[in-house]
One Martini backbone bead per residue (centre of mass of N, CA, C, O) as a GRO file, in nm:
protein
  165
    1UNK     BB    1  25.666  23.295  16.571
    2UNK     BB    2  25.665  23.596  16.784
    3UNK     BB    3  25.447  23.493  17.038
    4UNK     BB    4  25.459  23.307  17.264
    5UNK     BB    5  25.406  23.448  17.571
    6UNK     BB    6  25.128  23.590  17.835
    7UNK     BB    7  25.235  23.832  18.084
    8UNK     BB    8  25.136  23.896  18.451
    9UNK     BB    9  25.359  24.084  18.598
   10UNK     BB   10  25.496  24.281  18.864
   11UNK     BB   11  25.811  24.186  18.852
   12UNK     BB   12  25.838  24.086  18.503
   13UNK     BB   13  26.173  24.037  18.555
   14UNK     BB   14  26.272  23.708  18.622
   15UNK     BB   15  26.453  23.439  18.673
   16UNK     BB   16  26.180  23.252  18.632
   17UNK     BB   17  26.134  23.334  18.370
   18UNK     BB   18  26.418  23.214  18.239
   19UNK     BB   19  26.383  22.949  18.358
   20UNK     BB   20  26.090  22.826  18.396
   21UNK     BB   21  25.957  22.968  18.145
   22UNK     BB   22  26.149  22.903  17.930
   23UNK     BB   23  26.127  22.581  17.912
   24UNK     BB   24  25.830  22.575  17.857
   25UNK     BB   25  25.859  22.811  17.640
   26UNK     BB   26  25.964  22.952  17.379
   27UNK     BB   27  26.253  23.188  17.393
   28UNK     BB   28  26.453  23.469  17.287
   29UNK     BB   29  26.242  23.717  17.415
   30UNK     BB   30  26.184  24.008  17.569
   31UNK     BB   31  25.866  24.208  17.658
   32UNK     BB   32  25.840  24.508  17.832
   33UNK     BB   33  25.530  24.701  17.918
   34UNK     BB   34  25.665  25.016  18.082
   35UNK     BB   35  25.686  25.307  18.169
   36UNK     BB   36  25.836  25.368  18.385
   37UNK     BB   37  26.076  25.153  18.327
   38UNK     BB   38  26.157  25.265  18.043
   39UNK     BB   39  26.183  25.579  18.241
   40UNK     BB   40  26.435  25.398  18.404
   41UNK     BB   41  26.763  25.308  18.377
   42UNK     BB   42  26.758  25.129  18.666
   43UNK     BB   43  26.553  24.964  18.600
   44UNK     BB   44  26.624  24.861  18.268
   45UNK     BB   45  26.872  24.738  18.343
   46UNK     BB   46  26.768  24.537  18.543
   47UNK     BB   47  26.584  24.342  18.370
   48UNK     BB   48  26.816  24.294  18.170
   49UNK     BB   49  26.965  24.132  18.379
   50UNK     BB   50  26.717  23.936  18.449
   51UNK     BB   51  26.745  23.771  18.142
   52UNK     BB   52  27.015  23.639  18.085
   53UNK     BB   53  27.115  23.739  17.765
   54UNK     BB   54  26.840  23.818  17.644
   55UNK     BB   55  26.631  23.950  17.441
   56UNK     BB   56  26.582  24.280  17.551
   57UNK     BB   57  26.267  24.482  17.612
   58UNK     BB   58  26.182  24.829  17.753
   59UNK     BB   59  25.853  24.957  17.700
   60UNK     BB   60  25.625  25.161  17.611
   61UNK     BB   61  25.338  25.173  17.524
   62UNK     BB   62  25.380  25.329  17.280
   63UNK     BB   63  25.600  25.200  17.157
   64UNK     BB   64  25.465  24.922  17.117
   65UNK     BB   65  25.274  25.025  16.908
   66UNK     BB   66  25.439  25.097  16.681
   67UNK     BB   67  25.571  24.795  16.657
   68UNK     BB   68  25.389  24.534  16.681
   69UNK     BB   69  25.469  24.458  16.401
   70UNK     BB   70  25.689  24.375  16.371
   71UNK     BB   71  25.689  24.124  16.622
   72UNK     BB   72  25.510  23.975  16.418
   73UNK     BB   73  25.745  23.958  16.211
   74UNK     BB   74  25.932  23.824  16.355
   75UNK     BB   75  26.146  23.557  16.454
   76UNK     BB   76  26.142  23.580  16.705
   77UNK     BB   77  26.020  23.466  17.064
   78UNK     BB   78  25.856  23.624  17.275
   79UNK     BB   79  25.792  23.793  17.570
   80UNK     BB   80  25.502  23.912  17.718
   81UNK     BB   81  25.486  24.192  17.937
   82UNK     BB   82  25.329  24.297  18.241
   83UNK     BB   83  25.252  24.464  18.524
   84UNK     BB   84  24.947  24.502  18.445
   85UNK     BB   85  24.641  24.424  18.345
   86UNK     BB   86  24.565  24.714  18.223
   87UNK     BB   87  24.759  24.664  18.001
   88UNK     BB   88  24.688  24.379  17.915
   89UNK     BB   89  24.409  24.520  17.766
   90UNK     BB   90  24.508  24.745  17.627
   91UNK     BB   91  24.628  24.584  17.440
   92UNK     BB   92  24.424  24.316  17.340
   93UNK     BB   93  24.199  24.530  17.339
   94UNK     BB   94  24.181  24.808  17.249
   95UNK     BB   95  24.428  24.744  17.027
   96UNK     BB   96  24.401  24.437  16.937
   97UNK     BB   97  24.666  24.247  16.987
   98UNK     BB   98  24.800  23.949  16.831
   99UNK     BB   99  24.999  23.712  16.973
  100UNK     BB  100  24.961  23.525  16.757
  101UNK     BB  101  24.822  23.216  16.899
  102UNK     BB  102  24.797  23.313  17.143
  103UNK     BB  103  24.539  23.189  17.402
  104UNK     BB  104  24.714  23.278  17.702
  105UNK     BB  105  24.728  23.460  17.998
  106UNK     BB  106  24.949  23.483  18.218
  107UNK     BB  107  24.956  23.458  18.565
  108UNK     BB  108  25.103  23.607  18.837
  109UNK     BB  109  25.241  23.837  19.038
  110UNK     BB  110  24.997  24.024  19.320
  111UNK     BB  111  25.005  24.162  19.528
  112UNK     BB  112  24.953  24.317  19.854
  113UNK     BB  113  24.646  24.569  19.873
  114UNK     BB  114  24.442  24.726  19.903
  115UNK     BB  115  24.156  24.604  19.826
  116UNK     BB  116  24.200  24.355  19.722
  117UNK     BB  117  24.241  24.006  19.609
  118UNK     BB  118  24.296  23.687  19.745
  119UNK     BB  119  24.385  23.384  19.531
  120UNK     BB  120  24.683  23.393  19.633
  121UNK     BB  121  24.985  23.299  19.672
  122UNK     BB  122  25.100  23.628  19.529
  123UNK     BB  123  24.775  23.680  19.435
  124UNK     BB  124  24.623  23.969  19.410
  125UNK     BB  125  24.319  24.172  19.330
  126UNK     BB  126  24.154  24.440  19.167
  127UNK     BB  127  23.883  24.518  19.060
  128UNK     BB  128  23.983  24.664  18.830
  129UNK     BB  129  24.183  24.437  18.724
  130UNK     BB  130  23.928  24.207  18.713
  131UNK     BB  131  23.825  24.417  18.479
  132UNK     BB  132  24.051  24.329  18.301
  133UNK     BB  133  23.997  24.006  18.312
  134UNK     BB  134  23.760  23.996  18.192
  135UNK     BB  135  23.798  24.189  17.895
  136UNK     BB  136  23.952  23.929  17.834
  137UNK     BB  137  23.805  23.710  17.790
  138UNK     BB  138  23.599  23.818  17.595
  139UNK     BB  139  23.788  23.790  17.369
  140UNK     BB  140  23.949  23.525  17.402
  141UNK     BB  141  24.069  23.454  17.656
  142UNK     BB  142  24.275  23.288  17.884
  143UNK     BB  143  24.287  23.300  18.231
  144UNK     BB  144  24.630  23.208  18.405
  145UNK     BB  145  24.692  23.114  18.729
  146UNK     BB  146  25.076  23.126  18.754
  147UNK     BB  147  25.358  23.138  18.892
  148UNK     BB  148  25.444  22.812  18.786
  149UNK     BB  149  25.394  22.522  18.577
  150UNK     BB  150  25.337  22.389  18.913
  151UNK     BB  151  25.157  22.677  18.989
  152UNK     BB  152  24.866  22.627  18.974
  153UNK     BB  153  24.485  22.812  19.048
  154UNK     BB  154  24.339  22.890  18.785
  155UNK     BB  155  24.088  23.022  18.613
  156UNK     BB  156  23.885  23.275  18.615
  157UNK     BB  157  23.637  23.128  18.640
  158UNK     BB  158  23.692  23.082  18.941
  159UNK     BB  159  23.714  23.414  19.027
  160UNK     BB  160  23.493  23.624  18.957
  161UNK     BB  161  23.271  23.622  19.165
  162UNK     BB  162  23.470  23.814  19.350
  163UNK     BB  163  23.416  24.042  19.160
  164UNK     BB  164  23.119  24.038  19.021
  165UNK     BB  165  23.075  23.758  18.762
   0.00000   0.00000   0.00000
């Protein structure tokens, strides 16, 4: 196996990814897949440091399509990162990325920000989001909110109606 876990968070690495989600899932090395942070060297640098000790790469979209084979032949078991909903579609769907057996995406936090839909505390989504969660879920995917595995509040079936599906 070589991508345990599937994960959108907008603050993509911090504490409790490597303490509590590291504990629930295996995870050698983290991926985490963002053009910012990728090309801003004290983004790449802070992520790295908040991943503590794992093997961790932040790499731009166009990067990640070019090894995502590598990856899946990896012995490492990584956790898979976007920080926006519209990148892990670009992943999953557009491009077709099978992340090893996962087939569940888990939701992070999402900003409140206008225009947002808040279905949890610090879990709120933009239409555009929402539509990148129905054509996850289309693909064959779970799409699981939870800020943490003790703090979940549904899967998308619970929440599409609130985007117009």
């Amino acid at each position: 196996m070589s991508v345990s876990f599937v994960r959108v968070d907008d603050r993509m690495i911090h504490g409790l990814i490597t303490t509590r989600w590291g504990k629930e899932r295996p995870c050698d090395g983290i991926i985490a897949v963002n053009d910012k942070a990728a090309n801003n060297k004290i983004l790449k640098e802070a992520y790295q440091a908040a991943a503590e000790g794992k093997k961790t790469f932040v790499w731009t979209m166009e990067h990640f399509l070019k090894v995502q084979d590598k990856v899946l032949k990896s012995d490492t078991r990584y956790f898979l990162i976007t920080k926006s909903p519209l990148d892990m579609k670009k992943i999953l769907v557009d491009e077709g990325f099978k992340p090893s057996d996962v087939k569940v995406v888990n939701v992070g936090p999402g900003n409140d920000r206008p225009g947002a839909i808040k279905l949890g505390d610090n879990q709120s989504f933009t239409q555009e989001e929402g539509d990148a969660f129905e054509a996850i879920e289309k693909a064959g995917y779970t799409v699981d909110f939870a800020l943490l595995p003790d703090q979940r509040i549904g899967e998308w079936s619970k929440f599409k109606s609130k985007f117009g599906y």
